[in-house]
CSV table of C-alpha atoms in Angstrom, one decimal:
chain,number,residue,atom,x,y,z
A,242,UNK,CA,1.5,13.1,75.3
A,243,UNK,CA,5.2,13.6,76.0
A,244,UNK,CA,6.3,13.1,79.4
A,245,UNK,CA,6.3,14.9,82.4
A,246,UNK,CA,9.6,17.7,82.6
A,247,UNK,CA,10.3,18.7,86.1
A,248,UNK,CA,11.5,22.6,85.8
A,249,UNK,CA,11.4,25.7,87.9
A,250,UNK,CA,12.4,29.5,87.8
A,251,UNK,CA,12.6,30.1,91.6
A,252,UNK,CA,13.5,34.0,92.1
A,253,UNK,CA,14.3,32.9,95.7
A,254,UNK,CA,16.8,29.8,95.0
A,255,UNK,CA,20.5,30.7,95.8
A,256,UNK,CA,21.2,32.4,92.9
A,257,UNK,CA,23.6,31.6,89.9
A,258,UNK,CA,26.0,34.5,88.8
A,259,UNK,CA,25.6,35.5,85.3
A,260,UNK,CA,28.3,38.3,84.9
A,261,UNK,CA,27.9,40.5,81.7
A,262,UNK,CA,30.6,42.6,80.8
A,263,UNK,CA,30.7,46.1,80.2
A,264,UNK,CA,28.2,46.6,77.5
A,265,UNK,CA,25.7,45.3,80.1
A,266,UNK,CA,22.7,43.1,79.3
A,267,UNK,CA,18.7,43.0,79.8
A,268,UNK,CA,18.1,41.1,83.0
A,269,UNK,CA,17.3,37.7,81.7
A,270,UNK,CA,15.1,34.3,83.1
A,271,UNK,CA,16.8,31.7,84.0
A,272,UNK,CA,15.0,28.5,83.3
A,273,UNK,CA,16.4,25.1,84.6
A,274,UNK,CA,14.9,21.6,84.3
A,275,UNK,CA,15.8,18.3,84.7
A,276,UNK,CA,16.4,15.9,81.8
A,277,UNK,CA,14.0,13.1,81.5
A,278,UNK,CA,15.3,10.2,83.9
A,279,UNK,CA,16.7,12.8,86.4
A,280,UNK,CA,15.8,15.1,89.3
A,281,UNK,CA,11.8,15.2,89.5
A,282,UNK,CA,11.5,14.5,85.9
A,283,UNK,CA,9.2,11.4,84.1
A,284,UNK,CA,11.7,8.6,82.9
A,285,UNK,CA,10.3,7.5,79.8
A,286,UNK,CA,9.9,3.8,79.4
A,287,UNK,CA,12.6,2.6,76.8
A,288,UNK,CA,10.3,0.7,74.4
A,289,UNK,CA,8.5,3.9,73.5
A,290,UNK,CA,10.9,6.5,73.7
A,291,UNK,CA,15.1,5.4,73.5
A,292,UNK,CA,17.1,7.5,75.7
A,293,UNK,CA,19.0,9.1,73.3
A,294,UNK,CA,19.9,12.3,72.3
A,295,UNK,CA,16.6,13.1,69.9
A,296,UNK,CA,14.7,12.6,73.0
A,297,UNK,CA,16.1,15.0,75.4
A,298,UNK,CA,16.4,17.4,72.3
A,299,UNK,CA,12.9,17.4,71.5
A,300,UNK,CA,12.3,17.2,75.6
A,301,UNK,CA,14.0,20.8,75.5
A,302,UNK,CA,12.5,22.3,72.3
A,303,UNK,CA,9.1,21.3,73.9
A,304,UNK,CA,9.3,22.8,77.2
A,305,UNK,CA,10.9,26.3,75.1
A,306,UNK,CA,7.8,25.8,72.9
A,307,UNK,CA,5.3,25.4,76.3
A,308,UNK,CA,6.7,28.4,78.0
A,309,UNK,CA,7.4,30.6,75.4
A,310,UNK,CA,3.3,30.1,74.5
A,311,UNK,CA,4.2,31.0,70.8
A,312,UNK,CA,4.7,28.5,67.7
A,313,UNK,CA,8.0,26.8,67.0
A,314,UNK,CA,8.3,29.6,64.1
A,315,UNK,CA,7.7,32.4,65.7
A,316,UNK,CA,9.8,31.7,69.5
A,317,UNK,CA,12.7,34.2,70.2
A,318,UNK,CA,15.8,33.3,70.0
A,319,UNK,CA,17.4,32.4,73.9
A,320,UNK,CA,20.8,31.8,75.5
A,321,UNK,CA,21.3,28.2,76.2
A,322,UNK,CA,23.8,27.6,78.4
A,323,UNK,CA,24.5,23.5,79.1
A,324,UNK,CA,26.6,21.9,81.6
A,325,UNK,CA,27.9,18.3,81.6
A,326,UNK,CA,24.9,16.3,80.0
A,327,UNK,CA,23.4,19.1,79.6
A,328,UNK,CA,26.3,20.7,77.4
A,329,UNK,CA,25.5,17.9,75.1
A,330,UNK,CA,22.1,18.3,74.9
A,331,UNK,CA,22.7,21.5,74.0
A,332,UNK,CA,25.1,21.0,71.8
A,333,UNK,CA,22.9,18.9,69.5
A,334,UNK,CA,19.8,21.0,70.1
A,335,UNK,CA,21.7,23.8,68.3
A,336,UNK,CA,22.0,22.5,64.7
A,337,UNK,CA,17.6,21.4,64.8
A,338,UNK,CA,16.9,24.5,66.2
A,339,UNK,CA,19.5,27.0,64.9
A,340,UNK,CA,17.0,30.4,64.0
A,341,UNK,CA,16.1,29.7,68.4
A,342,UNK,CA,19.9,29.9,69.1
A,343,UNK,CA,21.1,33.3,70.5
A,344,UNK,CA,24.3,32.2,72.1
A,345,UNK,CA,25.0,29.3,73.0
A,346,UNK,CA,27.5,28.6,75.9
A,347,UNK,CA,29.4,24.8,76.4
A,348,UNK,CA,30.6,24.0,80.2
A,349,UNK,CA,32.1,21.1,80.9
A,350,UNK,CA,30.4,19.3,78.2
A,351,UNK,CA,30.1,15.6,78.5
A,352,UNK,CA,30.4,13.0,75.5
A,353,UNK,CA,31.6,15.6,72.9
A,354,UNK,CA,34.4,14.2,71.0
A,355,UNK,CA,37.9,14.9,72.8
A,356,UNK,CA,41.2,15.6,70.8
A,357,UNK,CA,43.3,12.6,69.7
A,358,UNK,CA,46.3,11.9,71.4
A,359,UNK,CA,49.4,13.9,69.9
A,360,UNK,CA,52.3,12.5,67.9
A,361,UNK,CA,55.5,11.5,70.5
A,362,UNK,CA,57.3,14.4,68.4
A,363,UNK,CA,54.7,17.4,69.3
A,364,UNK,CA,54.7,16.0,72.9
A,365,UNK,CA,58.7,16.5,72.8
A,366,UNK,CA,58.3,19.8,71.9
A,367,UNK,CA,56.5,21.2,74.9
A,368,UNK,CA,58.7,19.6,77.2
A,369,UNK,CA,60.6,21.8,79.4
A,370,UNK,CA,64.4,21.8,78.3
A,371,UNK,CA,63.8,19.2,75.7
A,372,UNK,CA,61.6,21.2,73.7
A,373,UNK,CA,63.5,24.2,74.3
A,374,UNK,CA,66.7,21.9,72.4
A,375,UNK,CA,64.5,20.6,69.3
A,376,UNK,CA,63.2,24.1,68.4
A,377,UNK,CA,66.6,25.5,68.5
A,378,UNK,CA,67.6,22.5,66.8
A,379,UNK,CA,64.9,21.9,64.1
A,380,UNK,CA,62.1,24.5,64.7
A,381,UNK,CA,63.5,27.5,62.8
A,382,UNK,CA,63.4,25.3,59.9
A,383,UNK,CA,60.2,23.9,60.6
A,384,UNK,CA,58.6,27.4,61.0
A,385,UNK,CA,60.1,28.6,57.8
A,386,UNK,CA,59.1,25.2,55.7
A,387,UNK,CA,55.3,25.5,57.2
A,388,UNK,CA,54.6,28.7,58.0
């Protein structure tokens, strides 16, 4: 057996806002959990199960399994919405599990890749005053040759 996820759906914990916008959404369940190794969930002895990515995947696609009490196949599609960690957990549960996928939501995600550092001559650019000079300068030019 897998081990033990803490979760709860407390209709009396301070609630989390979940604005919709005009169109107007079904009211929706909002499920949290903690990953394995935090809150009141098991930590999973490293020589069975390396703390890694696959494992908190599959520790998610088995508690949506659990609680949706219908077959991998045949689950509805949800909104997962991760934060920090959880963004990345999310964020590689999405390409296993695509067909479960109704929107998915990144906040703050942690460990994603970040952009690399920009060239000196792109940083000059959006300098106040400076870049103002080099686009008058070069930028028409630029804009004509690339764009």
């Amino acid at each position: 057996p897998s081990p033990r996820t803490a979760w709860r759906s407390r209709a009396r914990a301070p609630p989390a806002a979940l604005n919709h916008g005009d169109g107007g959404h079904p009211p929706r369940c909002v499920l949290t959990f903690d990953l394995y190794g935090r809150g009141d969930s098991d930590t999973p002895p490293l020589s069975t199960y390396p703390h890694n990515d696959k494992l908190f995947v599959s520790q998610l696609a088995e508690l949506l399994f659990a609680l949706s009490g219908e077959t991998p196949a045949a689950a509805q599609p949800i909104d997962l919405v991760g934060f920090s960690m959880g963004g990345a957990v999310a964020a590689a549960f999405a390409p296993h599990y695509p067909s479960h996928i109704h929107r998915l939501a990144l906040l703050a995600p942690a460990g994603l890749p970040i952009a690399p550092p920009r060239p000196l001559a792109v940083r000059l650019f959006v300098l106040p005053v400076v870049g103002e000079l080099a686009m008058g300068l070069v930028g028409r030019r630029l804009l004509r040759d690339h764009v």
